[in-house]
XYZ file of C-alpha atoms in Angstrom:
623
model
C -54.295 -149.383 -71.391
C -51.738 -147.035 -72.886
C -52.513 -143.337 -72.744
C -52.617 -141.871 -76.219
C -50.764 -138.682 -76.813
C -53.288 -135.876 -77.236
C -53.219 -134.367 -80.705
C -52.254 -130.690 -80.735
C -54.800 -128.983 -82.995
C -53.331 -125.569 -82.221
C -50.040 -126.533 -83.904
C -51.956 -127.977 -86.890
C -53.914 -124.746 -87.348
C -50.747 -122.649 -87.217
C -48.877 -124.810 -89.736
C -51.873 -124.895 -92.070
C -52.124 -121.102 -91.894
C -48.410 -120.776 -92.668
C -48.660 -123.149 -95.654
C -51.631 -121.193 -97.060
C -49.723 -117.947 -96.538
C -46.641 -119.397 -98.282
C -48.748 -120.539 -101.264
C -50.105 -117.007 -101.605
C -46.545 -115.643 -101.206
C -45.238 -117.829 -104.072
C -48.079 -116.733 -106.319
C -47.603 -113.054 -105.485
C -43.816 -113.236 -105.836
C -44.106 -114.966 -109.222
C -46.268 -112.257 -110.790
C -45.024 -109.245 -108.806
C -41.449 -109.905 -109.939
C -42.553 -109.727 -113.554
C -44.745 -106.699 -112.889
C -41.879 -104.844 -111.186
C -39.575 -105.696 -114.101
C -41.938 -103.699 -116.348
C -42.344 -100.795 -113.889
C -45.791 -101.992 -112.687
C -47.281 -101.512 -116.193
C -49.314 -104.652 -116.785
C -50.036 -103.872 -120.447
C -46.322 -103.767 -121.269
C -45.729 -107.392 -120.227
C -45.419 -109.730 -123.255
C -47.648 -112.796 -123.109
C -44.751 -115.198 -123.730
C -43.375 -114.123 -120.283
C -46.674 -114.691 -118.438
C -47.475 -118.142 -119.884
C -44.392 -120.020 -118.529
C -44.965 -118.578 -115.059
C -48.613 -119.620 -115.080
C -47.906 -123.107 -116.432
C -45.158 -123.796 -113.890
C -46.933 -122.147 -110.939
C -48.439 -125.326 -109.440
C -45.094 -127.144 -109.611
C -43.372 -124.084 -108.154
C -45.793 -124.036 -105.191
C -45.298 -127.754 -104.453
C -41.504 -127.542 -104.735
C -41.327 -124.411 -102.565
C -43.506 -125.915 -99.803
C -41.272 -129.010 -99.844
C -38.123 -126.850 -99.628
C -39.613 -124.889 -96.735
C -40.426 -128.149 -94.973
C -36.828 -129.339 -95.370
C -35.568 -126.041 -93.905
C -37.926 -126.451 -90.891
C -39.972 -123.415 -91.794
C -43.028 -125.096 -90.252
C -41.309 -126.460 -87.147
C -39.458 -123.484 -85.654
C -40.701 -121.524 -82.662
C -40.964 -118.176 -84.395
C -41.622 -116.328 -81.135
C -37.909 -116.889 -80.418
C -36.618 -116.594 -83.993
C -33.004 -115.519 -84.349
C -30.061 -115.663 -86.749
C -30.491 -119.369 -87.566
C -34.126 -118.880 -88.568
C -33.241 -115.814 -90.659
C -30.588 -117.842 -92.456
C -33.133 -120.573 -93.213
C -35.580 -118.011 -94.615
C -32.925 -116.705 -97.026
C -31.548 -120.108 -98.049
C -34.966 -121.672 -98.639
C -36.071 -118.670 -100.717
C -32.872 -118.801 -102.794
C -33.396 -122.544 -103.350
C -36.980 -121.852 -104.458
C -35.773 -119.177 -106.894
C -33.164 -121.539 -108.400
C -35.689 -124.369 -108.943
C -38.183 -121.847 -110.289
C -35.616 -120.655 -112.834
C -34.825 -124.232 -113.905
C -38.490 -125.167 -114.193
C -39.471 -122.100 -116.246
C -37.084 -123.196 -118.968
C -39.302 -126.205 -119.706
C -42.422 -124.058 -120.131
C -41.089 -121.297 -122.356
C -42.887 -120.628 -125.651
C -40.993 -121.475 -128.819
C -37.546 -120.001 -128.845
C -38.482 -117.074 -126.686
C -36.742 -116.386 -123.406
C -38.722 -117.822 -120.465
C -38.595 -114.611 -118.397
C -36.290 -111.574 -118.201
C -32.998 -112.244 -116.354
C -33.863 -109.712 -113.646
C -37.028 -111.716 -112.854
C -35.126 -114.355 -110.834
C -33.523 -111.804 -108.516
C -36.790 -109.915 -108.046
C -38.661 -113.166 -107.355
C -36.115 -114.202 -104.726
C -36.132 -110.772 -103.069
C -39.935 -110.553 -102.925
C -40.293 -114.119 -101.619
C -37.759 -113.423 -98.840
C -39.683 -110.259 -97.918
C -43.011 -112.121 -97.733
C -41.644 -115.059 -95.727
C -39.622 -112.818 -93.396
C -42.710 -110.721 -92.701
C -44.829 -113.740 -91.834
C -42.249 -115.367 -89.565
C -40.784 -112.394 -87.748
C -43.881 -110.208 -87.440
C -45.227 -112.556 -84.763
C -42.129 -112.025 -82.660
C -42.250 -108.267 -83.295
C -45.879 -107.781 -82.273
C -45.513 -110.184 -79.352
C -42.543 -108.134 -78.143
C -44.546 -104.906 -78.427
C -47.317 -106.485 -76.371
C -45.036 -107.438 -73.483
C -43.107 -104.174 -73.606
C -46.419 -102.330 -73.331
C -47.377 -104.486 -70.350
C -43.981 -103.869 -68.670
C -43.825 -100.169 -69.519
C -45.290 -99.082 -66.215
C -42.659 -101.052 -64.299
C -39.700 -100.118 -66.500
C -36.275 -99.492 -64.949
C -34.172 -96.819 -66.636
C -30.665 -98.155 -67.183
C -27.290 -96.692 -68.081
C -24.598 -99.057 -69.389
C -20.950 -98.153 -68.762
C -18.774 -99.700 -71.450
C -19.265 -100.064 -75.191
C -17.268 -103.225 -75.855
C -18.292 -106.789 -76.657
C -19.645 -107.493 -73.172
C -21.756 -104.335 -73.253
C -23.054 -105.226 -76.714
C -24.223 -108.641 -75.492
C -25.908 -107.191 -72.408
C -27.604 -104.408 -74.402
C -28.738 -106.879 -77.053
C -30.307 -109.186 -74.484
C -32.135 -106.359 -72.708
C -33.347 -104.728 -75.935
C -34.569 -107.998 -77.448
C -36.118 -109.438 -74.303
C -39.896 -109.494 -74.151
C -39.949 -109.847 -70.397
C -37.193 -107.516 -69.207
C -38.453 -104.458 -67.364
C -35.193 -102.637 -68.125
C -35.043 -99.799 -70.642
C -31.552 -98.702 -71.660
C -31.376 -94.930 -71.951
C -27.713 -94.341 -72.780
C -24.233 -95.856 -72.961
C -20.992 -94.464 -71.529
C -17.495 -95.199 -72.869
C -14.165 -93.364 -72.663
C -13.325 -94.160 -76.312
C -13.955 -90.866 -78.150
C -14.305 -92.769 -81.427
C -17.544 -94.316 -80.124
C -19.161 -91.073 -78.948
C -22.337 -90.249 -80.860
C -22.574 -93.759 -82.315
C -25.204 -96.363 -81.526
C -25.197 -99.932 -80.148
C -28.464 -101.802 -80.761
C -30.079 -98.391 -81.294
C -28.757 -96.937 -78.014
C -26.521 -93.863 -78.190
C -23.023 -93.667 -76.686
C -23.337 -90.220 -75.083
C -19.775 -89.687 -73.829
C -17.056 -90.686 -71.370
C -17.097 -91.266 -67.633
C -17.252 -87.503 -67.008
C -20.823 -87.675 -68.418
C -22.048 -90.323 -65.960
C -23.512 -88.003 -63.314
C -24.965 -85.574 -65.869
C -26.502 -88.337 -68.014
C -27.917 -90.176 -65.005
C -29.838 -87.033 -64.053
C -30.865 -86.164 -67.631
C -32.177 -89.643 -68.487
C -33.548 -90.217 -64.951
C -31.519 -93.403 -64.616
C -32.485 -95.896 -61.889
C -29.710 -98.436 -62.386
C -26.170 -98.412 -63.772
C -24.646 -101.565 -65.272
C -20.838 -101.628 -65.497
C -20.139 -103.972 -68.418
C -16.335 -103.784 -68.426
C -15.184 -107.187 -67.135
C -11.535 -106.857 -68.182
C -10.613 -103.581 -66.443
C -8.375 -103.488 -63.377
C -9.701 -103.158 -59.843
C -8.180 -99.678 -59.592
C -9.979 -98.493 -62.729
C -13.197 -100.167 -61.578
C -12.940 -98.246 -58.304
C -12.512 -94.950 -60.172
C -15.645 -95.607 -62.236
C -17.672 -96.772 -59.237
C -16.586 -93.729 -57.233
C -18.280 -91.618 -59.905
C -21.325 -93.891 -60.252
C -22.061 -94.000 -56.533
C -22.569 -90.199 -56.549
C -25.703 -90.714 -58.676
C -27.580 -92.710 -55.999
C -28.407 -95.282 -58.686
C -28.318 -98.995 -58.013
C -25.038 -100.421 -59.323
C -24.538 -103.784 -60.988
C -21.549 -105.290 -62.804
C -20.308 -108.315 -64.700
C -18.208 -110.633 -62.517
C -15.055 -110.861 -64.637
C -13.406 -111.274 -68.011
C -13.741 -115.089 -67.850
C -17.458 -114.603 -68.498
C -16.565 -113.269 -71.945
C -14.241 -116.189 -72.652
C -16.891 -118.712 -71.676
C -19.635 -116.878 -73.567
C -21.632 -116.493 -70.370
C -22.344 -112.778 -70.639
C -26.040 -112.251 -69.967
C -28.410 -110.439 -67.647
C -28.368 -113.442 -65.326
C -24.609 -113.026 -64.812
C -24.964 -109.474 -63.501
C -24.288 -109.028 -59.805
C -24.807 -106.176 -57.417
C -21.683 -104.077 -56.913
C -20.197 -104.695 -53.470
C -17.781 -102.782 -51.309
C -14.969 -105.109 -52.407
C -15.203 -103.422 -55.830
C -14.430 -100.093 -54.152
C -11.211 -101.232 -52.442
C -9.252 -100.327 -55.562
C -6.789 -103.186 -55.165
C -6.113 -106.136 -57.433
C -6.864 -109.507 -55.804
C -3.906 -111.566 -54.627
C -2.540 -113.567 -57.546
C -2.247 -117.169 -56.432
C -1.541 -120.220 -58.574
C -3.645 -122.608 -56.528
C -2.868 -125.582 -58.758
C 0.849 -125.425 -58.051
C 0.435 -124.358 -54.416
C -2.004 -127.076 -53.535
C -0.057 -129.807 -55.271
C 1.382 -130.592 -51.845
C -2.189 -131.042 -50.518
C -3.028 -133.792 -53.000
C -3.067 -137.240 -51.413
C -2.363 -135.714 -47.970
C -4.393 -135.987 -44.765
C -5.421 -132.418 -43.907
C -7.013 -131.196 -40.668
C -8.807 -127.831 -40.507
C -9.722 -126.580 -37.036
C -12.541 -124.057 -36.909
C -13.720 -125.676 -40.137
C -17.206 -124.201 -39.861
C -16.039 -120.581 -39.643
C -15.626 -118.071 -42.448
C -11.954 -118.823 -43.113
C -12.089 -122.480 -42.067
C -15.008 -123.340 -44.362
C -13.342 -121.642 -47.340
C -10.155 -123.570 -46.566
C -12.182 -126.786 -46.654
C -13.658 -125.865 -50.040
C -10.293 -125.049 -51.600
C -8.535 -128.076 -50.143
C -11.384 -130.433 -51.147
C -11.037 -129.333 -54.770
C -7.415 -130.566 -54.866
C -8.005 -134.199 -53.914
C -6.566 -134.708 -50.444
C -6.521 -138.341 -49.330
C -8.558 -137.344 -46.272
C -10.038 -134.021 -45.135
C -10.858 -133.698 -41.429
C -12.937 -130.643 -40.477
C -13.206 -129.845 -36.773
C -15.378 -127.294 -34.985
C -17.152 -126.826 -31.645
C -20.219 -125.235 -33.262
C -22.332 -127.952 -34.853
C -24.594 -125.830 -37.114
C -21.842 -124.179 -39.163
C -19.769 -127.364 -39.513
C -22.896 -129.241 -40.600
C -23.490 -126.696 -43.390
C -20.002 -127.096 -44.841
C -20.236 -130.875 -44.463
C -23.396 -131.014 -46.604
C -21.902 -128.636 -49.172
C -18.741 -130.726 -49.543
C -20.682 -133.999 -49.742
C -22.805 -132.591 -52.598
C -19.912 -130.938 -54.430
C -17.263 -133.640 -53.952
C -19.062 -136.988 -53.571
C -15.779 -138.926 -53.865
C -14.036 -136.909 -51.144
C -13.060 -138.819 -47.994
C -14.439 -136.388 -45.429
C -14.621 -136.604 -41.659
C -16.432 -133.924 -39.672
C -15.768 -133.800 -35.922
C -17.319 -131.845 -33.084
C -14.553 -130.970 -30.653
C -13.001 -128.140 -28.667
C -9.323 -127.340 -29.112
C -9.314 -126.622 -25.344
C -9.881 -130.315 -24.599
C -6.411 -131.880 -24.380
C -7.539 -135.515 -24.382
C -9.950 -134.985 -27.295
C -7.331 -133.175 -29.387
C -4.702 -135.870 -28.717
C -7.200 -138.624 -29.523
C -8.034 -136.977 -32.890
C -4.354 -136.612 -33.840
C -3.568 -140.166 -32.732
C -6.420 -141.597 -34.797
C -6.160 -139.530 -37.989
C -2.414 -138.638 -38.081
C -2.860 -135.483 -40.253
C 0.017 -134.445 -42.520
C -1.030 -130.782 -42.625
C -2.984 -128.721 -40.068
C -4.681 -125.382 -40.715
C -5.518 -123.930 -37.323
C -8.380 -121.458 -37.760
C -10.220 -122.120 -34.475
C -10.246 -118.978 -32.289
C -12.385 -116.386 -30.534
C -12.039 -113.299 -32.768
C -14.705 -110.798 -31.649
C -12.829 -107.923 -30.001
C -15.555 -106.412 -27.738
C -16.713 -109.841 -26.526
C -13.174 -110.860 -25.622
C -12.728 -107.607 -23.723
C -15.657 -108.660 -21.533
C -14.388 -112.270 -21.199
C -10.576 -112.055 -21.326
C -9.988 -115.397 -19.620
C -11.959 -117.150 -22.375
C -9.713 -115.571 -25.019
C -6.684 -116.922 -23.167
C -8.139 -120.419 -22.712
C -9.370 -120.780 -26.287
C -6.911 -118.804 -28.381
C -3.644 -119.287 -26.506
C -4.006 -122.702 -24.934
C -6.233 -124.083 -27.682
C -3.381 -123.254 -30.054
C -0.793 -124.645 -27.604
C -2.600 -127.985 -27.273
C -3.256 -128.333 -30.993
C 0.333 -127.427 -31.888
C 1.701 -129.816 -29.280
C -0.444 -132.665 -30.630
C 0.798 -131.871 -34.154
C 4.404 -132.051 -32.962
C 3.928 -135.268 -30.984
C 2.033 -137.125 -33.702
C 4.334 -136.181 -36.580
C 2.369 -133.544 -38.489
C 4.614 -132.187 -41.256
C 3.223 -128.649 -41.410
C 1.135 -126.495 -39.063
C -0.315 -123.199 -40.326
C -1.962 -120.881 -37.794
C -4.363 -118.087 -38.715
C -3.362 -114.818 -37.048
C -4.465 -111.190 -37.350
C -3.091 -107.686 -37.810
C -4.500 -106.968 -34.323
C -1.570 -109.002 -32.946
C 0.768 -106.126 -33.865
C 1.133 -103.685 -30.946
C -2.183 -105.037 -29.616
C -4.691 -102.792 -27.892
C -7.122 -105.550 -26.955
C -7.173 -108.982 -25.386
C -7.980 -110.726 -28.652
C -4.958 -109.173 -30.394
C -2.678 -109.879 -27.438
C -3.820 -113.501 -27.296
C -3.093 -113.970 -31.016
C 0.368 -112.417 -30.555
C 1.078 -115.003 -27.849
C -0.123 -117.677 -30.324
C 2.442 -116.420 -32.857
C 5.135 -116.650 -30.183
C 4.084 -120.229 -29.400
C 4.281 -121.149 -33.087
C 7.733 -119.638 -33.514
C 9.019 -121.250 -30.315
C 7.644 -124.705 -31.175
C 9.306 -124.461 -34.575
C 12.708 -124.379 -32.870
C 12.080 -127.529 -30.833
C 10.096 -129.882 -33.077
C 10.335 -131.401 -36.558
C 6.956 -129.983 -37.588
C 7.159 -126.787 -39.671
C 5.164 -124.179 -37.734
C 4.135 -120.921 -39.451
C 1.570 -118.167 -38.905
C -0.407 -116.094 -41.397
C -1.310 -112.520 -40.487
C -3.918 -110.451 -42.294
C -6.542 -107.775 -41.685
C -10.318 -107.691 -41.683
C -12.161 -110.099 -43.962
C -15.105 -108.711 -45.917
C -18.302 -110.584 -45.159
C -16.907 -112.751 -42.376
C -18.897 -113.566 -39.264
C -18.853 -110.518 -36.998
C -17.349 -108.194 -39.629
C -18.628 -104.670 -40.047
C -20.160 -105.163 -43.528
C -23.074 -107.449 -42.554
C -23.791 -105.148 -39.594
C -23.928 -102.082 -41.853
C -26.153 -103.885 -44.367
C -28.633 -104.874 -41.659
C -28.684 -101.336 -40.277
C -29.361 -99.952 -43.769
C -32.132 -102.513 -44.344
C -33.693 -101.436 -41.031
C -33.673 -97.784 -42.126
C -30.636 -96.712 -40.092
C -28.872 -95.260 -38.352
C -25.551 -96.774 -39.419
C -23.241 -96.768 -36.402
C -19.557 -95.913 -36.814
C -17.311 -95.829 -33.748
C -15.133 -92.916 -34.905
C -14.997 -90.764 -38.082
C -11.239 -91.356 -38.467
C -11.026 -95.090 -37.779
C -9.292 -97.052 -40.565
C -8.801 -100.738 -41.311
C -7.134 -103.012 -43.848
C -9.570 -105.207 -45.744
C -9.378 -108.298 -47.902
C -11.888 -110.701 -49.419
C -12.441 -114.213 -48.067
C -10.836 -115.896 -51.146
C -7.794 -113.616 -50.769
C -7.414 -114.511 -47.094
C -7.634 -118.217 -47.837
C -5.249 -117.890 -50.777
C -2.687 -116.322 -48.458
C -3.070 -119.145 -45.940
C -2.586 -121.732 -48.691
C 0.379 -119.811 -50.072
C 1.956 -119.844 -46.626
C 1.562 -123.598 -46.539
C 3.525 -123.850 -49.790
C 6.276 -121.367 -48.836
C 6.692 -122.584 -45.251
C 10.155 -123.482 -44.075
C 9.251 -123.085 -40.416
C 9.031 -120.149 -37.992
C 7.773 -117.509 -40.457
C 4.955 -115.035 -40.035
C 3.492 -114.398 -43.464
C 2.017 -110.940 -44.104
C -0.074 -109.751 -47.061
C 0.531 -106.378 -48.652
C -3.082 -105.273 -48.326
C -2.710 -101.960 -50.108
C -4.132 -98.786 -48.634
C -6.245 -98.914 -45.482
C -9.920 -97.964 -45.792
C -11.799 -95.485 -43.606
C -14.758 -97.235 -41.977
C -16.804 -94.049 -42.466
C -16.160 -94.214 -46.237
C -17.121 -97.884 -46.166
C -20.438 -97.064 -44.471
C -21.205 -94.215 -46.887
C -20.356 -96.392 -49.899
C -22.695 -99.126 -48.702
C -25.496 -96.595 -48.262
C -24.920 -95.227 -51.781
C -24.726 -98.740 -53.264
C -28.174 -99.298 -51.784
C -29.445 -96.327 -53.835
C -29.760 -94.072 -50.770
C -28.167 -90.810 -49.658
C -25.930 -90.773 -46.556
C -27.099 -88.293 -43.957
C -30.511 -87.891 -45.614
C -32.084 -91.297 -46.219
C -29.799 -93.058 -43.749
C -28.235 -91.249 -40.796
C -24.692 -91.998 -39.613
C -24.211 -92.121 -35.849
C -20.838 -92.047 -34.050
C -20.738 -94.270 -30.968
C -17.146 -93.815 -29.786
C -14.289 -96.307 -29.775
C -15.118 -99.563 -28.035
C -12.964 -101.119 -25.361
C -9.715 -102.391 -26.878
C -10.306 -100.706 -30.243
C -7.578 -98.732 -32.061
C -8.014 -96.050 -34.688
C -5.705 -97.982 -37.006
C -4.112 -101.416 -37.302
C -0.551 -102.359 -38.266
C 0.739 -105.403 -40.109
C 4.295 -105.707 -38.750
C 6.127 -105.096 -35.515
C 8.961 -102.603 -35.960
C 11.611 -105.189 -35.099
C 10.235 -107.832 -37.462
C 11.201 -106.126 -40.708
C 10.013 -107.544 -44.016
C 11.418 -110.038 -46.484
C 9.920 -110.547 -49.920
C 8.657 -113.877 -51.264
C 8.142 -115.080 -54.835
C 4.729 -113.438 -54.643
C 5.211 -109.663 -54.646
C 2.119 -109.200 -52.453
C 3.287 -111.555 -49.684
C 6.054 -110.780 -47.195
C 7.706 -112.609 -44.310
C 8.317 -111.059 -40.893
C 11.496 -112.374 -39.373
C 11.161 -114.251 -36.060
C 11.823 -112.292 -32.866
C 14.238 -113.881 -30.439
C 12.601 -115.164 -27.240
C 13.845 -116.591 -23.962
C 12.113 -119.946 -24.323
C 12.436 -120.926 -20.651
C 11.002 -117.642 -19.440
C 8.233 -117.774 -22.063
C 7.074 -121.280 -21.061
C 7.149 -120.296 -17.383
C 4.947 -117.297 -18.175
C 2.560 -119.540 -20.107
C 2.281 -121.933 -17.155
C 1.472 -119.046 -14.827
C -1.030 -117.622 -17.344
C -2.764 -120.983 -17.703
C -3.339 -121.290 -13.951
C -4.558 -117.702 -13.750
C -7.093 -118.138 -16.547
C -8.318 -121.405 -15.033
C -8.887 -119.560 -11.735
C -10.655 -116.707 -13.579
C -8.017 -114.171 -12.531
C -8.941 -110.505 -12.651
C -5.400 -109.546 -13.628
C -5.193 -111.528 -16.857
C -4.444 -108.368 -18.875
C -1.441 -107.560 -16.714
C -0.088 -111.060 -17.219
C -0.568 -110.754 -20.992
C 1.339 -107.464 -20.848
C 4.292 -109.264 -19.218
C 4.424 -111.685 -22.166
C 3.618 -109.103 -24.880
C 5.354 -105.832 -23.907
C 3.760 -103.988 -26.869
C 0.250 -104.708 -25.505
C -1.345 -101.424 -24.354
C -4.595 -101.323 -22.427
C -6.465 -99.043 -20.068
C -6.364 -100.385 -16.523
C -9.728 -100.616 -14.765
């Protein structure tokens, strides 16, 4: 037996109540309009004005209720009434007034005028007032109820920016029944807006008022609603905001305005990348990755930070086959599931393999015949490689050698290796091993048809083993935050920037180049730690202590991006440069590699000395 839909008596009661109210409103508007026309003096109203109104009243009520029904005045959810509902209130009331005016003409007495001309305007105005009150009062009182409930949990907010994005954010917070935010003030550098109000909230001044206003209004959170400003300007504003110890949030970018997606849900916590003060690398991925389309692409280290982002970007540009390879099954499984869900039509192969296994690497290249290889597989953790230098040599140097050799033998068109700024005048085994990898790439390029290139960049924000996640965990645990040295500096870039550079290198590659990103100014790690503490709403040195632990083995105070003899040559992208290849004695180099391979296999204790023979700029402390 079919289940009958249960009748909703609650809706019936509400609609009946609204209809009764509207009937009373029509009656009151009909007579009040006439009464107001005669300055509320009932005795002054001529009878020939009252009679037509009374005679037509029943018809007026029926017609008005019908008009309201057509305009969905009994179907809208008035708890969420907005501009559309307000428009319907006005239009339905105007329609009622017009039909009322037409109808009164048929009930006028003799040749007298039906009603004074001003009556129609007064009737319309009064009816709108009555209907507006009934429909929007529910939303008003409901909002007061929830605001009263949330008052005890309210978060005091300052909004920086008084443009369109700020207006939308302020409007949503002010009108929300459930938001626990209370906007106290707005900041904007436009002097013409100072002292004015947005949604009832005052613009109190420019950025120089941020610290003062945050203290005066006891602000808990600052929202930067300026999606179109440059990174440099954003950094300047955030540098001021972080001195307030308020939580910082921001809109992601100007595209949110274009797409009409500006809302509270689009706000994100401000991260350290916002404080770098550098514009992101400008890459036209559509043109760059046109060479990826319909190609077989292999990504080694596909489960890592850079490798997984490479897989995402490449998958979005329709390769004929994407092969992701990694030795660590958990991370490669995660990216596999993500790509399957995001790109169901993608031909994807995920392989568990070590680049140190010659037979396995050759078998993969023989079977899949990749057109392009992005080699991101490597041991990158500096202190760990200092403790296990032979593993760095086996994995980084000879893993690269075997993969590059397979690419050359099996006809890969382009091979792009991920390198690091630590390869320049290296002070650790990891950096020295990556410098040898660059030398392998440049040497292979001279002897094989495959175009071999390397991409060199600095630290990647948020990558596995990077300092940011470590700092965040230390802050969450209550400190202390450990910094090796107060003067240590590093270059930083975001994961998308790093991947964009790798993809750009693939497009620019002619063979033998080392691509280098102009990463702007280096950042002091101490400043990075203090910024993270402040972004967490805490005070460095008070809420969270900073502890200096001393430089670790193989760690430099600063990193470089180019060897002195490499020089720099510009590319079409003003932020990307090419270091010219350094001349090598190929015979001597391959002989050194053969000796190094045997030494690492035998777990030699002098592996650093052998690396120094190959990389003269490698400096290390013996013993």
